Short mmCIF file of N, CA, C and O in Angstrom, two decimals:
data_model
loop_
_atom_site.label_atom_id
_atom_site.label_comp_id
_atom_site.label_asym_id
_atom_site.label_seq_id
_atom_site.Cartn_x
_atom_site.Cartn_y
_atom_site.Cartn_z
N PHE I 199 -2.87 -33.84 -5.92
CA PHE I 199 -3.62 -32.59 -5.80
C PHE I 199 -4.67 -32.52 -6.89
O PHE I 199 -4.45 -32.95 -8.01
N ASP I 200 -5.78 -31.94 -6.53
CA ASP I 200 -6.83 -31.68 -7.51
C ASP I 200 -6.57 -30.30 -8.11
O ASP I 200 -6.05 -29.41 -7.44
N ALA I 201 -6.88 -30.11 -9.37
CA ALA I 201 -6.57 -28.86 -10.08
C ALA I 201 -7.13 -27.63 -9.39
O ALA I 201 -6.53 -26.56 -9.45
N ALA I 202 -8.26 -27.76 -8.71
CA ALA I 202 -8.87 -26.61 -8.02
C ALA I 202 -8.05 -26.16 -6.82
O ALA I 202 -8.22 -25.05 -6.33
N SER I 203 -7.14 -27.01 -6.35
CA SER I 203 -6.34 -26.65 -5.18
C SER I 203 -4.93 -26.20 -5.58
O SER I 203 -4.04 -26.12 -4.75
N LEU I 204 -4.77 -25.88 -6.88
CA LEU I 204 -3.47 -25.44 -7.37
C LEU I 204 -3.54 -24.02 -7.91
O LEU I 204 -4.58 -23.55 -8.33
N PHE I 205 -2.41 -23.35 -7.89
CA PHE I 205 -2.29 -22.00 -8.42
C PHE I 205 -1.22 -22.02 -9.50
O PHE I 205 -0.12 -22.51 -9.28
N TYR I 206 -1.55 -21.50 -10.66
CA TYR I 206 -0.63 -21.41 -11.79
C TYR I 206 -0.18 -19.97 -11.96
O TYR I 206 -1.01 -19.07 -12.03
N VAL I 207 1.11 -19.75 -12.05
CA VAL I 207 1.63 -18.42 -12.38
C VAL I 207 1.46 -18.29 -13.88
O VAL I 207 2.08 -19.03 -14.66
N GLU I 208 0.59 -17.40 -14.31
CA GLU I 208 0.19 -17.31 -15.71
C GLU I 208 1.35 -17.07 -16.68
O GLU I 208 1.35 -17.59 -17.79
N GLU I 209 2.32 -16.30 -16.28
CA GLU I 209 3.39 -15.92 -17.19
C GLU I 209 4.41 -17.03 -17.42
O GLU I 209 5.09 -17.07 -18.44
N CYS I 210 4.57 -17.94 -16.45
CA CYS I 210 5.59 -18.99 -16.58
C CYS I 210 5.03 -20.41 -16.41
O CYS I 210 5.74 -21.38 -16.65
N TRP I 211 3.82 -20.52 -15.97
CA TRP I 211 3.12 -21.79 -15.76
C TRP I 211 3.71 -22.66 -14.66
O TRP I 211 3.47 -23.86 -14.61
N HIS I 212 4.46 -22.05 -13.75
CA HIS I 212 4.88 -22.82 -12.58
C HIS I 212 3.65 -23.02 -11.68
O HIS I 212 2.77 -22.17 -11.62
N VAL I 213 3.61 -24.15 -11.01
CA VAL I 213 2.43 -24.56 -10.25
C VAL I 213 2.77 -24.67 -8.77
O VAL I 213 3.81 -25.21 -8.40
N PHE I 214 1.84 -24.16 -7.93
CA PHE I 214 1.99 -24.20 -6.48
C PHE I 214 0.65 -24.56 -5.85
O PHE I 214 -0.40 -24.26 -6.41
N CYS I 215 0.70 -25.17 -4.68
CA CYS I 215 -0.55 -25.43 -3.96
C CYS I 215 -1.07 -24.11 -3.39
O CYS I 215 -0.30 -23.18 -3.12
N LEU I 216 -2.38 -24.01 -3.22
CA LEU I 216 -2.99 -22.78 -2.71
C LEU I 216 -2.46 -22.39 -1.33
O LEU I 216 -2.19 -21.21 -1.10
N PRO I 217 -2.30 -23.33 -0.38
CA PRO I 217 -1.77 -22.90 0.93
C PRO I 217 -0.41 -22.21 0.84
O PRO I 217 -0.16 -21.23 1.55
N CYS I 218 0.48 -22.68 -0.05
CA CYS I 218 1.79 -22.03 -0.21
C CYS I 218 1.66 -20.63 -0.78
O CYS I 218 2.32 -19.69 -0.31
N ILE I 219 0.81 -20.46 -1.78
CA ILE I 219 0.62 -19.14 -2.39
C ILE I 219 -0.02 -18.18 -1.39
O ILE I 219 0.40 -17.03 -1.26
N ILE I 220 -1.04 -18.65 -0.69
CA ILE I 220 -1.72 -17.79 0.29
C ILE I 220 -0.75 -17.36 1.38
O ILE I 220 -0.72 -16.19 1.77
N LYS I 221 0.07 -18.27 1.86
CA LYS I 221 1.07 -17.92 2.88
C LYS I 221 2.04 -16.89 2.33
O LYS I 221 2.37 -15.91 2.99
N TYR I 222 2.51 -17.10 1.11
CA TYR I 222 3.45 -16.16 0.48
C TYR I 222 2.83 -14.77 0.37
O TYR I 222 3.46 -13.77 0.74
N VAL I 223 1.60 -14.70 -0.10
CA VAL I 223 0.93 -13.41 -0.24
C VAL I 223 0.74 -12.77 1.13
O VAL I 223 1.05 -11.58 1.32
N ASN I 224 0.26 -13.53 2.10
CA ASN I 224 0.06 -12.99 3.46
C ASN I 224 1.36 -12.48 4.06
O ASN I 224 1.39 -11.44 4.71
N ASP I 225 2.45 -13.20 3.84
CA ASP I 225 3.73 -12.84 4.45
C ASP I 225 4.44 -11.68 3.74
O ASP I 225 5.12 -10.89 4.40
N ASP I 226 4.31 -11.58 2.41
CA ASP I 226 5.18 -10.68 1.66
C ASP I 226 4.50 -9.58 0.84
O ASP I 226 5.19 -8.67 0.38
N PHE I 227 3.20 -9.65 0.63
CA PHE I 227 2.55 -8.71 -0.29
C PHE I 227 2.73 -7.25 0.12
O PHE I 227 3.17 -6.43 -0.68
N VAL I 228 2.39 -6.92 1.35
CA VAL I 228 2.45 -5.52 1.78
C VAL I 228 3.88 -5.00 1.76
O VAL I 228 4.15 -3.93 1.23
N ASN I 229 4.82 -5.77 2.33
CA ASN I 229 6.21 -5.31 2.39
C ASN I 229 6.86 -5.20 1.02
O ASN I 229 7.82 -4.44 0.85
N SER I 230 6.37 -5.95 0.04
CA SER I 230 6.94 -5.88 -1.31
C SER I 230 6.27 -4.80 -2.16
O SER I 230 6.58 -4.69 -3.35
N GLY I 231 5.35 -4.06 -1.57
CA GLY I 231 4.64 -3.05 -2.35
C GLY I 231 3.70 -3.65 -3.37
O GLY I 231 3.35 -3.02 -4.34
N GLY I 232 3.30 -4.90 -3.13
CA GLY I 232 2.38 -5.57 -4.04
C GLY I 232 3.05 -6.25 -5.21
O GLY I 232 2.38 -6.79 -6.08
N ASN I 233 4.37 -6.25 -5.23
CA ASN I 233 5.12 -6.87 -6.34
C ASN I 233 5.63 -8.23 -5.89
O ASN I 233 6.67 -8.32 -5.24
N LEU I 234 4.91 -9.27 -6.24
CA LEU I 234 5.32 -10.62 -5.89
C LEU I 234 5.77 -11.35 -7.14
O LEU I 234 5.20 -11.19 -8.21
N PHE I 235 6.79 -12.18 -6.98
CA PHE I 235 7.36 -12.92 -8.09
C PHE I 235 7.14 -14.42 -7.88
O PHE I 235 6.93 -14.88 -6.76
N CYS I 236 7.23 -15.15 -8.96
CA CYS I 236 7.13 -16.60 -8.92
C CYS I 236 8.10 -17.12 -7.86
O CYS I 236 9.21 -16.60 -7.69
N LEU I 237 7.68 -18.17 -7.17
CA LEU I 237 8.50 -18.73 -6.09
C LEU I 237 9.62 -19.65 -6.57
O LEU I 237 10.45 -20.07 -5.77
N VAL I 238 9.67 -19.96 -7.84
CA VAL I 238 10.74 -20.80 -8.36
C VAL I 238 12.03 -19.98 -8.39
O VAL I 238 12.06 -18.88 -8.94
N ASN I 239 13.06 -20.52 -7.78
CA ASN I 239 14.35 -19.83 -7.70
C ASN I 239 14.83 -19.45 -9.10
O ASN I 239 14.94 -20.30 -9.97
N GLY I 240 15.08 -18.16 -9.30
CA GLY I 240 15.57 -17.68 -10.58
C GLY I 240 14.49 -17.22 -11.55
O GLY I 240 14.78 -16.56 -12.53
N CYS I 241 13.24 -17.57 -11.29
CA CYS I 241 12.14 -17.13 -12.17
C CYS I 241 11.76 -15.71 -11.78
O CYS I 241 11.52 -15.42 -10.61
N LYS I 242 11.71 -14.83 -12.74
CA LYS I 242 11.44 -13.42 -12.47
C LYS I 242 10.03 -12.98 -12.89
O LYS I 242 9.74 -11.79 -12.95
N LYS I 243 9.16 -13.93 -13.17
CA LYS I 243 7.80 -13.59 -13.59
C LYS I 243 6.99 -13.11 -12.38
O LYS I 243 7.11 -13.64 -11.28
N THR I 244 6.16 -12.10 -12.61
CA THR I 244 5.36 -11.56 -11.52
C THR I 244 4.03 -12.28 -11.40
O THR I 244 3.51 -12.82 -12.39
N LEU I 245 3.48 -12.27 -10.20
CA LEU I 245 2.17 -12.86 -9.96
C LEU I 245 1.09 -11.84 -10.31
O LEU I 245 1.14 -10.70 -9.83
N ASN I 246 0.18 -12.23 -11.15
CA ASN I 246 -0.94 -11.40 -11.56
C ASN I 246 -1.88 -11.22 -10.37
O ASN I 246 -2.21 -12.19 -9.68
N HIS I 247 -2.35 -10.01 -10.14
CA HIS I 247 -3.22 -9.74 -8.99
C HIS I 247 -4.62 -10.32 -9.13
O HIS I 247 -5.25 -10.65 -8.13
N GLN I 248 -5.13 -10.44 -10.35
CA GLN I 248 -6.51 -10.93 -10.53
C GLN I 248 -6.74 -12.30 -9.94
O GLN I 248 -7.68 -12.49 -9.18
N PRO I 249 -5.92 -13.31 -10.25
CA PRO I 249 -6.15 -14.62 -9.65
C PRO I 249 -5.95 -14.61 -8.13
O PRO I 249 -6.62 -15.34 -7.41
N LEU I 250 -5.03 -13.76 -7.66
CA LEU I 250 -4.84 -13.67 -6.21
C LEU I 250 -6.08 -13.12 -5.53
O LEU I 250 -6.50 -13.61 -4.48
N ALA I 251 -6.70 -12.12 -6.15
CA ALA I 251 -7.93 -11.54 -5.60
C ALA I 251 -9.05 -12.58 -5.57
O ALA I 251 -9.84 -12.62 -4.62
N LYS I 252 -9.11 -13.43 -6.58
CA LYS I 252 -10.14 -14.48 -6.62
C LYS I 252 -10.00 -15.46 -5.47
O LYS I 252 -10.98 -15.87 -4.87
N ILE I 253 -8.77 -15.88 -5.20
CA ILE I 253 -8.60 -16.90 -4.16
C ILE I 253 -8.60 -16.32 -2.75
O ILE I 253 -8.94 -17.01 -1.81
N MET I 254 -8.28 -15.02 -2.61
CA MET I 254 -8.17 -14.44 -1.27
C MET I 254 -9.33 -13.53 -0.88
O MET I 254 -9.48 -13.19 0.28
N GLY I 255 -10.11 -13.09 -1.87
CA GLY I 255 -11.29 -12.27 -1.58
C GLY I 255 -10.97 -10.93 -0.94
O GLY I 255 -9.99 -10.27 -1.29
N LYS I 256 -11.77 -10.54 0.03
CA LYS I 256 -11.66 -9.22 0.68
C LYS I 256 -10.29 -9.03 1.33
O LYS I 256 -9.76 -7.92 1.36
N ARG I 257 -9.72 -10.08 1.84
CA ARG I 257 -8.40 -9.99 2.48
C ARG I 257 -7.38 -9.40 1.49
O ARG I 257 -6.54 -8.58 1.86
N PHE I 258 -7.47 -9.78 0.22
CA PHE I 258 -6.54 -9.27 -0.78
C PHE I 258 -6.78 -7.78 -1.01
O PHE I 258 -5.83 -7.01 -1.14
N ASP I 259 -8.04 -7.36 -1.05
CA ASP I 259 -8.35 -5.93 -1.20
C ASP I 259 -7.73 -5.13 -0.07
O ASP I 259 -7.14 -4.07 -0.29
N ASP I 260 -7.85 -5.64 1.15
CA ASP I 260 -7.27 -4.96 2.31
C ASP I 260 -5.75 -4.88 2.19
O ASP I 260 -5.15 -3.85 2.53
N MET I 261 -5.14 -5.95 1.72
CA MET I 261 -3.69 -5.97 1.57
C MET I 261 -3.23 -4.99 0.49
O MET I 261 -2.20 -4.32 0.65
N GLN I 262 -4.00 -4.87 -0.59
CA GLN I 262 -3.65 -3.90 -1.64
C GLN I 262 -3.70 -2.48 -1.07
O GLN I 262 -2.83 -1.66 -1.37
N THR I 263 -4.70 -2.20 -0.26
CA THR I 263 -4.81 -0.87 0.35
C THR I 263 -3.62 -0.61 1.26
O THR I 263 -3.03 0.47 1.22
N LYS I 264 -3.24 -1.59 2.08
CA LYS I 264 -2.09 -1.42 2.97
C LYS I 264 -0.81 -1.23 2.19
O LYS I 264 0.04 -0.41 2.55
N ALA I 265 -0.63 -1.97 1.10
CA ALA I 265 0.57 -1.84 0.28
C ALA I 265 0.64 -0.44 -0.33
O ALA I 265 1.71 0.18 -0.35
N LEU I 266 -0.49 0.05 -0.82
CA LEU I 266 -0.53 1.39 -1.40
C LEU I 266 -0.20 2.45 -0.36
O LEU I 266 0.59 3.37 -0.61
N ARG I 267 -0.79 2.31 0.82
CA ARG I 267 -0.50 3.27 1.89
C ARG I 267 0.96 3.25 2.28
O ARG I 267 1.56 4.28 2.53
N LYS I 268 1.54 2.06 2.33
CA LYS I 268 2.96 1.95 2.67
C LYS I 268 3.81 2.64 1.61
O LYS I 268 4.75 3.36 1.94
N MET I 269 3.50 2.41 0.33
CA MET I 269 4.28 3.03 -0.75
C MET I 269 4.16 4.55 -0.71
O MET I 269 5.09 5.25 -1.09
N MET I 270 3.02 5.05 -0.25
CA MET I 270 2.80 6.50 -0.20
C MET I 270 3.20 7.10 1.15
O MET I 270 2.94 8.27 1.41
N ASN I 271 3.79 6.26 2.01
CA ASN I 271 4.25 6.68 3.34
C ASN I 271 3.13 7.23 4.22
O ASN I 271 3.34 8.18 4.97
N PHE I 272 1.94 6.63 4.13
CA PHE I 272 0.85 7.02 5.01
C PHE I 272 1.19 6.57 6.44
O PHE I 272 1.77 5.52 6.65
N VAL I 273 0.80 7.38 7.40
CA VAL I 273 0.99 7.03 8.80
C VAL I 273 -0.36 6.62 9.34
O VAL I 273 -1.38 7.26 9.11
N GLU I 274 -0.39 5.49 10.07
CA GLU I 274 -1.65 4.99 10.64
C GLU I 274 -1.50 4.81 12.13
O GLU I 274 -0.40 4.61 12.65
N CYS I 275 -2.60 4.85 12.82
CA CYS I 275 -2.62 4.63 14.26
C CYS I 275 -2.25 3.17 14.55
O CYS I 275 -2.82 2.25 13.97
N ILE I 276 -1.30 2.95 15.45
CA ILE I 276 -0.89 1.58 15.75
C ILE I 276 -1.92 0.85 16.59
O ILE I 276 -1.93 -0.38 16.63
N LYS I 277 -2.83 1.56 17.21
CA LYS I 277 -3.87 0.92 18.02
C LYS I 277 -5.00 0.37 17.16
O LYS I 277 -5.41 -0.77 17.31
N CYS I 278 -5.52 1.14 16.20
CA CYS I 278 -6.66 0.69 15.42
C CYS I 278 -6.29 0.20 14.03
O CYS I 278 -7.15 -0.24 13.28
N ASN I 279 -5.05 0.25 13.66
CA ASN I 279 -4.59 -0.20 12.34
C ASN I 279 -4.94 -1.62 12.18
O ASN I 279 -4.99 -2.54 11.86
#
């Protein structure tokens, strides 16, 4: 792997490929209320949102909005959501 295709969890320095991190964020970010943890079993360090926003762009902004709405129990139209 080339360093540009890797993601480092800043608090613990565990390393993951970008496709794995992007899949994890896409699958779990909203349901976890935006609280994602390192993928290493037993590691309790959280993923910093800044690097995630850099690699995911606007999609991450949209996910943050959805996570916030979910935490605040906002109701949305199932057709246009």
